Amino acid sequence: MTRFDKLTLPGEGHRIEIAQGKLHSPDDPIIPFIEGDGIGSDIMKASLRVWNGAVEKAYGKTRKVVWLEIYAGEKAVGIYGQPLPEDTVRAIRQYVVAIKGPLTTPVGGGTRSLNVALRQKLDLYACVRPVRYLPGVPSPVSHPERMDMVIFRENTEDVYAGIEWQRGTDEAKRFISYLKREFGIEITEDSGIGVKPISEAATKRLMRKAIRYAIDHNRRNITLVHKGNIMKFTEGAFRDWCYQVAQEEFPRETITERVVEDQYGGEVPAGKILIKDRIADSMFQQILTRTEEYDIVVTPNLNGDYLSDACAAQIGGLGMAPGANIGDPTALFEATHGTAPKYAGLDMANPSSLILSGAMMFEYIGWQQASYIIIDALSKTISQKKVTYDLARQMEGANRLKTSEFATAVIENMG
Ligand code: NAP
């Protein structure tokens, strides 16, 4: 049994079990949550009410979540004297599935992002972001309903591995002189240095997860998004390793765009998942001009960082986009926006991203009905123009609600 320094464990509920790599949720799973900084307390309070309401609506008294508060960020500093206590990491490992609000990351000053630290400590290697339009949400494009994508972004490597040295430091100077001495590469002395590792193992496990997801969710195609034309041995290798996984491990389920062109006259045979690739810069154009042709995306970290926010913008912004960081099988679901500090404690922020991340979490533990109820009720509430300030300012005739009132409206719409 895992020991915790300061967490008080609930007297009820059970751990989600794992057997042969699959999750088995009891009817009363203990699920840890991190409230988050800034608007975290407002949106978490509202979301917990919505999640509990949906579970009750779906399963009556036969199922319930036993929530366990764990700490990161400012609240953790108050309790533990540090922003990411070992208790928190241990609890997520122990209970397998958890959910979090946003956490502050100070810019510069050598402070590591708590989000990145959590992903690395728990080896949550796939950042999964479904991007789908809910009717009625204001959007900057004419046909937001054409977007229905799921982005699988590699979480542990690329420039997010955090290997870098400041200009002028001993490490940066040694690295620069090493490159000159060993490889004859000239880098000016006033350079900061960063390293971009992309490995075969990390790439392949991400691609495997994406293909399994595509099979389980009846998805049509997977697009590998990379800059292999410029960075051949990192981004280009990423693309090649992904194709290898499809061809060697899933030959019956997948087919490449080249084979479809050469052997099937451009028509994808029934039941096959099409694997294609696009250069990252052109993909930003494609999501606007040929939105409906893209389904699942698999991409290295930095491309995925940009692309997931650009896709979210098309369906109404980060306030509406859910997300998760998933390993094997530990998973941490999270709001995709930040702490929006100017709205902290004002009961104003939009809780939809966190609420929808909860719906994704219920789907992950096999509670599909609770997930459907949340998405349906949220969608109904927005189409009734009952929305928080951020959507209200873009809608004509909107009924502007507080965070807590919005949660109440969503619960009332669960029918
Ligand atoms: P942000 O917190 O996402 O906020 C930027 C703006 O986006 C807000 O001022 C607000 O715009 C809008 N917004 C974000 N969330 C909203 C919500 N739920 N409801 C309504 N509007 C919302 O981004 P930031 O200001 O760049 O970052 C602040 C802090 O959050 C930083 O410390 C950053 O590192 C951290 N962060 C954490 C995460 C995470 O924990 N996963 C992710 C991103 C950023 P308007 O003012 O125009 O209404």
CSV table of C-alpha atoms and ligand atoms in Angstrom, one decimal:
chain,number,residue,atom,x,y,z
A,1,MET,CA,0.0,0.0,0.0
A,2,THR,CA,1.4,3.4,-1.0
A,3,ARG,CA,2.1,5.7,2.0
A,4,PHE,CA,1.3,9.4,1.8
A,5,ASP,CA,2.8,12.2,4.0
A,6,LYS,CA,-0.1,14.6,4.2
A,7,LEU,CA,-3.1,13.2,2.2
A,8,THR,CA,-6.1,12.0,4.1
A,9,LEU,CA,-7.5,9.1,2.1
A,10,PRO,CA,-11.3,8.7,1.8
A,11,GLY,CA,-12.9,6.0,4.0
A,12,GLU,CA,-14.8,4.7,1.0
A,13,GLY,CA,-14.2,3.9,-2.7
A,14,HIS,CA,-11.8,1.6,-4.5
A,15,ARG,CA,-8.8,1.9,-6.8
A,16,ILE,CA,-9.2,1.5,-10.5
A,17,GLU,CA,-7.5,-1.8,-11.3
A,18,ILE,CA,-5.4,-2.7,-14.3
A,19,ALA,CA,-5.4,-6.2,-15.8
A,20,GLN,CA,-3.5,-7.1,-19.0
A,21,GLY,CA,-3.0,-3.5,-19.7
A,22,LYS,CA,-6.7,-2.7,-19.5
A,23,LEU,CA,-8.5,-0.5,-16.9
A,24,HIS,CA,-11.2,-2.0,-14.7
A,25,SER,CA,-13.2,0.6,-12.9
A,26,PRO,CA,-15.1,-0.3,-9.8
A,27,ASP,CA,-18.5,1.3,-9.2
A,28,ASP,CA,-17.0,3.7,-6.7
A,29,PRO,CA,-13.5,4.6,-8.1
A,30,ILE,CA,-11.3,7.0,-6.1
A,31,ILE,CA,-10.3,9.7,-8.5
A,32,PRO,CA,-7.7,12.3,-7.4
A,33,PHE,CA,-8.1,15.9,-8.5
A,34,ILE,CA,-5.9,19.0,-8.5
A,35,GLU,CA,-7.9,22.2,-8.2
A,36,GLY,CA,-5.3,24.3,-10.0
A,37,ASP,CA,-4.2,28.0,-9.6
A,38,GLY,CA,-6.0,31.2,-10.7
A,39,ILE,CA,-9.5,30.3,-12.0
A,40,GLY,CA,-8.8,26.7,-11.0
A,41,SER,CA,-11.0,26.9,-7.8
A,42,ASP,CA,-14.0,28.4,-9.7
A,43,ILE,CA,-13.9,26.0,-12.6
A,44,MET,CA,-13.1,22.9,-10.5
A,45,LYS,CA,-16.0,23.6,-8.1
A,46,ALA,CA,-18.4,23.9,-11.0
A,47,SER,CA,-17.1,20.9,-12.9
A,48,LEU,CA,-17.3,18.6,-9.8
A,49,ARG,CA,-21.0,19.4,-9.6
A,50,VAL,CA,-21.5,18.7,-13.3
A,51,TRP,CA,-19.6,15.4,-13.2
A,52,ASN,CA,-21.4,14.2,-10.1
A,53,GLY,CA,-24.8,15.2,-11.6
A,54,ALA,CA,-24.0,13.3,-14.8
A,55,VAL,CA,-22.9,10.1,-12.9
A,56,GLU,CA,-26.1,10.2,-10.9
A,57,LYS,CA,-28.2,10.8,-14.0
A,58,ALA,CA,-26.6,7.9,-15.8
A,59,TYR,CA,-26.4,5.3,-13.1
A,60,GLY,CA,-28.6,6.5,-10.2
A,61,LYS,CA,-27.2,5.3,-6.9
A,62,THR,CA,-25.3,2.4,-8.4
A,63,ARG,CA,-22.2,4.3,-9.3
A,64,LYS,CA,-20.4,7.3,-7.8
A,65,VAL,CA,-16.9,8.9,-7.9
A,66,VAL,CA,-15.1,9.2,-4.6
A,67,TRP,CA,-13.0,12.4,-5.2
A,68,LEU,CA,-9.7,12.8,-3.5
A,69,GLU,CA,-8.1,16.3,-3.5
A,70,ILE,CA,-4.4,16.2,-4.1
A,71,TYR,CA,-2.2,19.3,-4.4
A,72,ALA,CA,0.1,21.1,-6.9
A,73,GLY,CA,0.9,24.7,-7.5
A,74,GLU,CA,0.1,27.5,-5.0
A,75,LYS,CA,-2.1,25.3,-2.7
A,76,ALA,CA,0.7,22.7,-2.5
A,77,VAL,CA,3.2,25.4,-1.6
A,78,GLY,CA,0.9,26.4,1.3
A,79,ILE,CA,0.6,22.8,2.5
A,80,TYR,CA,3.9,21.2,1.6
A,81,GLY,CA,6.2,24.1,1.1
A,82,GLN,CA,6.8,23.1,-2.5
A,83,PRO,CA,4.7,23.2,-5.7
A,84,LEU,CA,4.8,19.5,-6.7
A,85,PRO,CA,5.0,17.2,-3.7
A,86,GLU,CA,5.8,13.5,-4.0
A,87,ASP,CA,2.4,12.7,-2.5
A,88,THR,CA,0.7,14.1,-5.6
A,89,VAL,CA,2.8,12.0,-8.0
A,90,ARG,CA,2.3,8.9,-5.9
A,91,ALA,CA,-1.5,9.4,-5.6
A,92,ILE,CA,-1.9,9.7,-9.4
A,93,ARG,CA,0.2,6.5,-9.9
A,94,GLN,CA,-1.7,4.7,-7.2
A,95,TYR,CA,-5.2,5.6,-8.5
A,96,VAL,CA,-4.3,5.5,-12.2
A,97,VAL,CA,-6.6,8.2,-13.4
A,98,ALA,CA,-6.7,11.9,-12.2
A,99,ILE,CA,-7.9,15.3,-13.4
A,100,LYS,CA,-6.5,18.8,-12.9
A,101,GLY,CA,-7.1,22.5,-13.3
A,102,PRO,CA,-4.5,24.8,-14.8
A,103,LEU,CA,-1.2,25.5,-13.0
A,104,THR,CA,0.9,28.7,-13.1
A,105,THR,CA,4.3,28.5,-14.8
A,106,PRO,CA,6.4,31.7,-14.1
A,107,VAL,CA,8.2,32.8,-17.3
A,108,GLY,CA,12.0,32.5,-17.1
A,109,GLY,CA,13.8,32.4,-13.7
A,110,GLY,CA,14.7,28.7,-14.1
A,111,THR,CA,11.3,27.5,-12.8
A,112,ARG,CA,10.2,24.3,-14.6
A,113,SER,CA,6.6,24.0,-15.7
A,114,LEU,CA,4.7,21.8,-13.2
A,115,ASN,CA,2.6,20.5,-16.1
A,116,VAL,CA,5.7,19.3,-17.9
A,117,ALA,CA,7.2,17.9,-14.7
A,118,LEU,CA,4.0,15.9,-14.0
A,119,ARG,CA,4.0,14.5,-17.6
A,120,GLN,CA,7.7,13.5,-17.3
A,121,LYS,CA,7.5,12.0,-13.8
A,122,LEU,CA,4.5,9.9,-14.7
A,123,ASP,CA,5.7,9.1,-18.2
A,124,LEU,CA,2.4,10.4,-19.7
A,125,TYR,CA,3.8,10.3,-23.1
A,126,ALA,CA,0.7,11.1,-25.2
A,127,CYS,CA,-1.0,14.4,-25.1
A,128,VAL,CA,-4.5,13.7,-26.5
A,129,ARG,CA,-6.7,16.6,-27.6
A,130,PRO,CA,-10.0,15.9,-29.2
A,131,VAL,CA,-11.2,19.0,-31.2
A,132,ARG,CA,-14.9,18.9,-32.1
A,133,TYR,CA,-17.4,21.6,-32.6
A,134,LEU,CA,-20.4,22.0,-30.3
A,135,PRO,CA,-23.3,23.7,-32.0
A,136,GLY,CA,-23.9,27.3,-31.1
A,137,VAL,CA,-20.3,28.1,-30.0
A,138,PRO,CA,-19.1,31.3,-31.7
A,139,SER,CA,-16.2,30.5,-34.0
A,140,PRO,CA,-13.9,32.6,-36.3
A,141,VAL,CA,-14.5,30.3,-39.3
A,142,SER,CA,-17.6,29.8,-41.5
A,143,HIS,CA,-17.8,26.0,-41.1
A,144,PRO,CA,-16.5,25.0,-37.6
A,145,GLU,CA,-18.6,21.8,-37.7
A,146,ARG,CA,-16.2,20.4,-40.3
A,147,MET,CA,-13.6,20.0,-37.7
A,148,ASP,CA,-13.6,16.7,-35.8
A,149,MET,CA,-10.0,15.8,-35.0
A,150,VAL,CA,-8.0,14.1,-32.3
A,151,ILE,CA,-4.4,15.2,-31.9
A,152,PHE,CA,-1.8,12.8,-30.4
A,153,ARG,CA,1.2,14.9,-29.5
A,154,GLU,CA,4.4,13.3,-28.2
A,155,ASN,CA,4.9,14.6,-24.6
A,156,THR,CA,8.4,13.6,-23.4
A,157,GLU,CA,10.8,14.5,-26.2
A,158,ASP,CA,11.6,17.2,-28.8
A,159,VAL,CA,12.4,20.7,-27.4
A,160,TYR,CA,10.1,20.0,-24.4
A,161,ALA,CA,12.7,17.6,-23.0
A,162,GLY,CA,14.1,20.8,-21.6
A,163,ILE,CA,17.7,20.2,-22.6
A,164,GLU,CA,19.1,23.7,-23.0
A,165,TRP,CA,21.9,26.0,-21.8
A,166,GLN,CA,21.9,29.7,-21.4
A,167,ARG,CA,24.3,31.8,-23.5
A,168,GLY,CA,27.7,32.3,-21.9
A,169,THR,CA,27.4,29.5,-19.3
A,170,ASP,CA,30.2,27.0,-18.9
A,171,GLU,CA,27.9,24.2,-20.3
A,172,ALA,CA,27.0,26.3,-23.4
A,173,LYS,CA,30.7,27.1,-24.1
A,174,ARG,CA,31.8,23.5,-23.7
A,175,PHE,CA,29.0,22.3,-26.0
A,176,ILE,CA,30.0,24.9,-28.6
A,177,SER,CA,33.7,24.0,-28.5
A,178,TYR,CA,32.8,20.3,-28.6
A,179,LEU,CA,30.8,20.8,-31.8
A,180,LYS,CA,33.7,22.7,-33.3
A,181,ARG,CA,36.4,20.3,-32.2
A,182,GLU,CA,34.6,17.0,-33.1
A,183,PHE,CA,32.4,18.0,-36.1
A,184,GLY,CA,33.9,21.3,-37.4
A,185,ILE,CA,30.5,23.0,-36.7
A,186,GLU,CA,30.8,26.8,-36.0
A,187,ILE,CA,28.3,28.3,-33.6
A,188,THR,CA,28.8,31.8,-32.4
A,189,GLU,CA,29.8,32.2,-28.7
A,190,ASP,CA,26.8,34.4,-27.9
A,191,SER,CA,24.3,31.5,-28.6
A,192,GLY,CA,22.1,29.7,-26.2
A,193,ILE,CA,22.0,26.0,-26.9
A,194,GLY,CA,19.0,23.6,-27.1
A,195,VAL,CA,18.9,19.9,-27.9
A,196,LYS,CA,16.0,18.3,-29.8
A,197,PRO,CA,16.0,14.5,-29.2
A,198,ILE,CA,13.4,12.3,-31.0
A,199,SER,CA,13.7,8.6,-30.4
A,200,GLU,CA,12.4,5.5,-32.1
A,201,ALA,CA,10.9,4.0,-29.0
A,202,ALA,CA,9.0,7.1,-27.9
A,203,THR,CA,7.7,7.7,-31.4
A,204,LYS,CA,6.6,4.2,-31.9
A,205,ARG,CA,4.6,3.9,-28.6
A,206,LEU,CA,2.8,7.1,-29.5
A,207,MET,CA,1.9,5.8,-33.0
A,208,ARG,CA,0.7,2.5,-31.5
A,209,LYS,CA,-1.6,4.4,-29.1
A,210,ALA,CA,-3.0,6.5,-31.9
A,211,ILE,CA,-3.7,3.5,-34.2
A,212,ARG,CA,-5.4,1.6,-31.3
A,213,TYR,CA,-7.5,4.6,-30.6
A,214,ALA,CA,-8.4,4.9,-34.3
A,215,ILE,CA,-9.5,1.2,-34.4
A,216,ASP,CA,-11.5,1.5,-31.2
A,217,HIS,CA,-13.2,4.7,-32.2
A,218,ASN,CA,-13.8,3.8,-35.9
A,219,ARG,CA,-11.7,6.7,-37.2
A,220,ARG,CA,-10.9,7.0,-40.9
A,221,ASN,CA,-7.4,8.3,-41.2
A,222,ILE,CA,-4.2,9.3,-39.4
A,223,THR,CA,-2.0,12.1,-40.5
A,224,LEU,CA,1.7,12.3,-39.4
A,225,VAL,CA,2.6,16.0,-39.1
A,226,HIS,CA,6.3,16.7,-39.2
A,227,LYS,CA,9.1,19.0,-40.5
A,228,GLY,CA,11.1,16.1,-42.0
A,229,ASN,CA,12.0,18.2,-45.0
A,230,ILE,CA,14.3,20.3,-42.8
A,231,MET,CA,15.0,18.1,-39.8
A,232,LYS,CA,15.6,14.8,-41.4
A,233,PHE,CA,16.9,12.7,-38.5
A,234,THR,CA,14.5,13.9,-35.9
A,235,GLU,CA,11.2,14.9,-37.6
A,236,GLY,CA,11.8,12.9,-40.7
A,237,ALA,CA,12.7,9.8,-38.7
A,238,PHE,CA,9.5,10.4,-36.6
A,239,ARG,CA,7.5,10.1,-39.8
A,240,ASP,CA,9.4,6.9,-41.0
A,241,TRP,CA,9.0,5.2,-37.6
A,242,CYS,CA,5.3,5.9,-37.5
A,243,TYR,CA,4.9,4.4,-41.0
A,244,GLN,CA,6.9,1.4,-39.8
A,245,VAL,CA,4.5,0.8,-36.9
A,246,ALA,CA,1.5,0.9,-39.2
A,247,GLN,CA,3.1,-1.4,-41.8
A,248,GLU,CA,4.7,-3.9,-39.5
A,249,GLU,CA,2.3,-4.0,-36.6
A,250,PHE,CA,-1.1,-3.2,-38.1
A,251,PRO,CA,-0.9,-4.3,-41.7
A,252,ARG,CA,-4.5,-5.6,-41.8
A,253,GLU,CA,-6.0,-2.4,-40.3
A,254,THR,CA,-4.0,0.3,-42.1
A,255,ILE,CA,-3.0,1.4,-45.6
A,256,THR,CA,-0.8,4.2,-46.8
A,257,GLU,CA,-1.8,7.0,-49.1
A,258,ARG,CA,0.8,5.9,-51.6
A,259,VAL,CA,-0.6,2.3,-51.8
A,260,VAL,CA,-4.1,3.8,-52.1
A,261,GLU,CA,-3.0,5.9,-55.1
A,262,ASP,CA,-0.9,3.2,-56.8
A,263,GLN,CA,-3.2,0.2,-56.3
A,264,TYR,CA,-6.7,1.4,-55.5
A,265,GLY,CA,-7.2,4.4,-57.8
A,266,GLY,CA,-7.3,6.8,-54.9
A,267,GLU,CA,-10.2,5.0,-53.1
A,268,VAL,CA,-9.5,3.8,-49.6
A,269,PRO,CA,-10.6,0.2,-49.3
A,270,ALA,CA,-13.5,-0.3,-46.8
A,271,GLY,CA,-12.4,-1.0,-43.2
A,272,LYS,CA,-8.8,0.4,-43.6
A,273,ILE,CA,-7.4,3.4,-41.8
A,274,LEU,CA,-5.6,5.6,-44.2
A,275,ILE,CA,-2.1,6.7,-43.0
A,276,LYS,CA,-0.8,9.9,-44.6
A,277,ASP,CA,1.8,12.6,-43.8
A,278,ARG,CA,1.9,16.3,-44.1
A,279,ILE,CA,4.7,18.9,-43.6
A,280,ALA,CA,3.7,21.0,-40.5
A,281,ASP,CA,3.6,24.4,-42.1
A,282,SER,CA,1.2,23.2,-44.9
A,283,MET,CA,-0.9,21.5,-42.3
A,284,PHE,CA,-1.8,24.8,-40.7
A,285,GLN,CA,-3.3,25.8,-44.1
A,286,GLN,CA,-4.9,22.4,-44.6
A,287,ILE,CA,-6.9,22.6,-41.3
A,288,LEU,CA,-8.5,25.7,-42.6
A,289,THR,CA,-9.0,24.9,-46.3
A,290,ARG,CA,-9.6,21.1,-46.2
A,291,THR,CA,-10.7,20.6,-42.6
A,292,GLU,CA,-12.9,17.6,-43.1
A,293,GLU,CA,-10.1,15.5,-44.6
A,294,TYR,CA,-8.3,15.3,-41.3
A,295,ASP,CA,-9.2,13.0,-38.5
A,296,ILE,CA,-6.4,11.8,-36.2
A,297,VAL,CA,-3.1,13.6,-36.1
A,298,VAL,CA,0.2,12.2,-34.7
A,299,THR,CA,3.0,14.7,-34.2
A,300,PRO,CA,6.1,15.5,-32.3
A,301,ASN,CA,5.8,17.9,-29.3
A,302,LEU,CA,6.4,21.4,-30.6
A,303,ASN,CA,4.3,21.0,-33.8
A,304,GLY,CA,1.5,19.5,-31.6
A,305,ASP,CA,1.7,22.4,-29.2
A,306,TYR,CA,1.0,24.9,-32.0
A,307,LEU,CA,-1.4,22.8,-33.9
A,308,SER,CA,-3.7,21.9,-31.0
A,309,ASP,CA,-4.3,25.5,-30.1
A,310,ALA,CA,-4.8,26.5,-33.8
A,311,CYS,CA,-7.4,23.7,-34.1
A,312,ALA,CA,-9.0,24.7,-30.8
A,313,ALA,CA,-9.4,28.3,-32.1
A,314,GLN,CA,-11.5,27.0,-35.0
A,315,ILE,CA,-14.1,25.4,-32.7
A,316,GLY,CA,-14.3,28.3,-30.3
A,317,GLY,CA,-11.0,28.5,-28.5
A,318,LEU,CA,-9.2,26.9,-25.6
A,319,GLY,CA,-12.0,27.5,-23.2
A,320,MET,CA,-13.9,24.8,-25.1
A,321,ALA,CA,-11.2,22.2,-25.8
A,322,PRO,CA,-10.6,19.2,-23.5
A,323,GLY,CA,-7.3,17.4,-23.1
A,324,ALA,CA,-5.5,14.5,-21.4
A,325,ASN,CA,-1.9,13.3,-20.9
A,326,ILE,CA,-1.9,9.5,-21.1
A,327,GLY,CA,0.7,6.8,-20.4
A,328,ASP,CA,0.3,3.1,-20.0
A,329,PRO,CA,-2.3,3.3,-18.6
A,330,THR,CA,-1.9,6.2,-16.1
A,331,ALA,CA,-3.9,9.2,-17.4
A,332,LEU,CA,-4.1,12.8,-16.2
A,333,PHE,CA,-7.0,14.8,-17.7
A,334,GLU,CA,-6.8,18.6,-17.8
A,335,ALA,CA,-8.2,21.9,-18.9
A,336,THR,CA,-6.2,23.0,-21.9
A,337,HIS,CA,-6.2,26.8,-21.0
A,338,GLY,CA,-4.1,28.5,-18.4
A,339,THR,CA,-4.9,30.0,-15.0
A,340,ALA,CA,-6.3,33.3,-16.5
A,341,PRO,CA,-5.2,35.1,-13.3
A,342,LYS,CA,-7.2,38.3,-13.9
A,343,TYR,CA,-10.5,36.3,-13.5
A,344,ALA,CA,-9.3,34.2,-10.4
A,345,GLY,CA,-12.0,34.0,-7.8
A,346,LEU,CA,-14.5,36.1,-9.7
A,347,ASP,CA,-16.8,33.2,-10.6
A,348,MET,CA,-16.6,34.3,-14.3
A,349,ALA,CA,-14.4,31.8,-16.2
A,350,ASN,CA,-15.7,29.3,-18.6
A,351,PRO,CA,-15.5,25.8,-17.1
A,352,SER,CA,-16.3,24.0,-20.4
A,353,SER,CA,-12.7,22.8,-21.1
A,354,LEU,CA,-12.5,21.2,-17.7
A,355,ILE,CA,-16.0,19.8,-17.8
A,356,LEU,CA,-15.3,18.2,-21.2
A,357,SER,CA,-12.0,16.8,-20.0
A,358,GLY,CA,-14.1,15.1,-17.3
A,359,ALA,CA,-16.3,13.7,-20.0
A,360,MET,CA,-13.2,12.3,-21.7
A,361,MET,CA,-12.1,10.8,-18.4
A,362,PHE,CA,-15.4,9.0,-18.0
A,363,GLU,CA,-15.1,7.6,-21.5
A,364,TYR,CA,-11.5,6.4,-20.6
A,365,ILE,CA,-12.8,4.5,-17.5
A,366,GLY,CA,-15.6,3.0,-19.5
A,367,TRP,CA,-18.5,5.2,-18.2
A,368,GLN,CA,-19.7,6.2,-21.7
A,369,GLN,CA,-23.2,7.1,-20.6
A,370,ALA,CA,-21.9,9.8,-18.1
A,371,SER,CA,-19.7,11.1,-20.8
A,372,TYR,CA,-22.6,11.4,-23.4
A,373,ILE,CA,-24.8,13.1,-20.8
A,374,ILE,CA,-22.2,15.8,-20.1
A,375,ILE,CA,-21.5,16.6,-23.8
A,376,ASP,CA,-25.2,16.6,-24.6
A,377,ALA,CA,-26.1,18.9,-21.7
A,378,LEU,CA,-23.2,21.3,-22.3
A,379,SER,CA,-24.1,21.5,-25.9
A,380,LYS,CA,-27.8,22.2,-25.1
A,381,THR,CA,-26.9,24.9,-22.6
A,382,ILE,CA,-24.7,26.7,-25.1
A,383,SER,CA,-27.3,26.5,-27.9
A,384,GLN,CA,-29.8,28.1,-25.5
A,385,LYS,CA,-27.3,30.9,-25.4
A,386,LYS,CA,-26.7,30.4,-21.6
A,387,VAL,CA,-23.0,31.1,-21.5
A,388,THR,CA,-20.1,32.6,-19.5
A,389,TYR,CA,-18.6,36.0,-20.3
A,390,ASP,CA,-16.1,34.9,-22.9
A,391,LEU,CA,-18.8,33.4,-25.2
A,392,ALA,CA,-21.4,36.0,-24.3
A,393,ARG,CA,-19.3,38.8,-25.8
A,394,GLN,CA,-19.2,37.0,-29.1
A,395,MET,CA,-23.0,36.1,-29.3
A,396,GLU,CA,-26.0,38.2,-29.9
A,397,GLY,CA,-28.8,37.9,-27.3
A,398,ALA,CA,-26.7,35.8,-25.0
A,399,ASN,CA,-27.7,35.2,-21.4
A,400,ARG,CA,-24.4,35.8,-19.6
A,401,LEU,CA,-24.0,33.5,-16.6
A,402,LYS,CA,-21.4,33.2,-13.8
A,403,THR,CA,-19.3,30.0,-13.7
A,404,SER,CA,-21.5,28.5,-11.0
A,405,GLU,CA,-24.7,29.5,-12.7
A,406,PHE,CA,-23.5,27.9,-16.0
A,407,ALA,CA,-22.8,24.6,-14.1
A,408,THR,CA,-26.4,24.7,-12.7
A,409,ALA,CA,-27.8,25.3,-16.2
A,410,VAL,CA,-25.8,22.3,-17.5
A,411,ILE,CA,-27.1,20.1,-14.7
A,412,GLU,CA,-30.7,21.2,-15.4
A,413,ASN,CA,-30.2,20.2,-19.1
A,414,MET,CA,-29.3,16.6,-18.2
A,415,GLY,CA,-32.4,14.8,-19.3
B,1,NAP,P1,-4.5,31.7,-20.1
B,1,NAP,O1,-4.5,31.5,-18.6
B,1,NAP,O2,-5.1,30.5,-20.9
B,1,NAP,O3,-5.4,33.0,-20.4
B,1,NAP,C1,-5.3,33.8,-21.5
B,1,NAP,C2,-6.7,34.4,-21.8
B,1,NAP,O4,-7.5,33.3,-22.4
B,1,NAP,C3,-7.5,34.9,-20.6
B,1,NAP,O5,-7.1,36.2,-20.2
B,1,NAP,C4,-8.9,34.8,-21.2
B,1,NAP,O6,-9.0,35.8,-22.2
B,1,NAP,C5,-8.8,33.5,-21.9
B,1,NAP,N1,-9.2,32.3,-21.1
B,1,NAP,C6,-8.4,31.3,-20.7
B,1,NAP,N2,-9.1,30.4,-20.0
B,1,NAP,C7,-10.4,30.9,-20.0
B,1,NAP,C8,-11.6,30.4,-19.4
B,1,NAP,N3,-11.6,29.2,-18.8
B,1,NAP,N4,-12.7,31.1,-19.6
B,1,NAP,C9,-12.7,32.3,-20.2
B,1,NAP,N5,-11.6,32.8,-20.8
B,1,NAP,C10,-10.4,32.1,-20.7
B,1,NAP,O7,-3.1,32.0,-20.7
B,1,NAP,P2,-1.9,32.8,-20.1
B,1,NAP,O8,-2.4,34.1,-19.6
B,1,NAP,O9,-0.9,32.8,-21.2
B,1,NAP,O10,-1.3,32.0,-18.9
B,1,NAP,C11,-1.5,32.2,-17.5
B,1,NAP,C12,-0.8,31.2,-16.7
B,1,NAP,O11,-1.4,29.9,-17.0
B,1,NAP,C13,0.7,31.1,-17.0
B,1,NAP,O12,1.3,30.9,-15.8
B,1,NAP,C14,0.8,29.8,-17.9
B,1,NAP,O13,2.1,29.2,-17.7
B,1,NAP,C15,-0.3,28.9,-17.3
B,1,NAP,N6,-0.8,27.9,-18.2
B,1,NAP,C16,-1.1,26.7,-17.7
B,1,NAP,C17,-1.6,25.7,-18.5
B,1,NAP,C18,-1.9,24.4,-17.8
B,1,NAP,O14,-1.9,24.3,-16.6
B,1,NAP,N7,-2.2,23.3,-18.6
B,1,NAP,C19,-1.8,25.9,-19.8
B,1,NAP,C20,-1.5,27.2,-20.4
B,1,NAP,C21,-1.0,28.2,-19.5
B,1,NAP,P3,-9.7,37.2,-22.1
B,1,NAP,O15,-9.0,38.0,-21.1
B,1,NAP,O16,-9.6,37.8,-23.5
B,1,NAP,O17,-11.1,37.0,-21.7
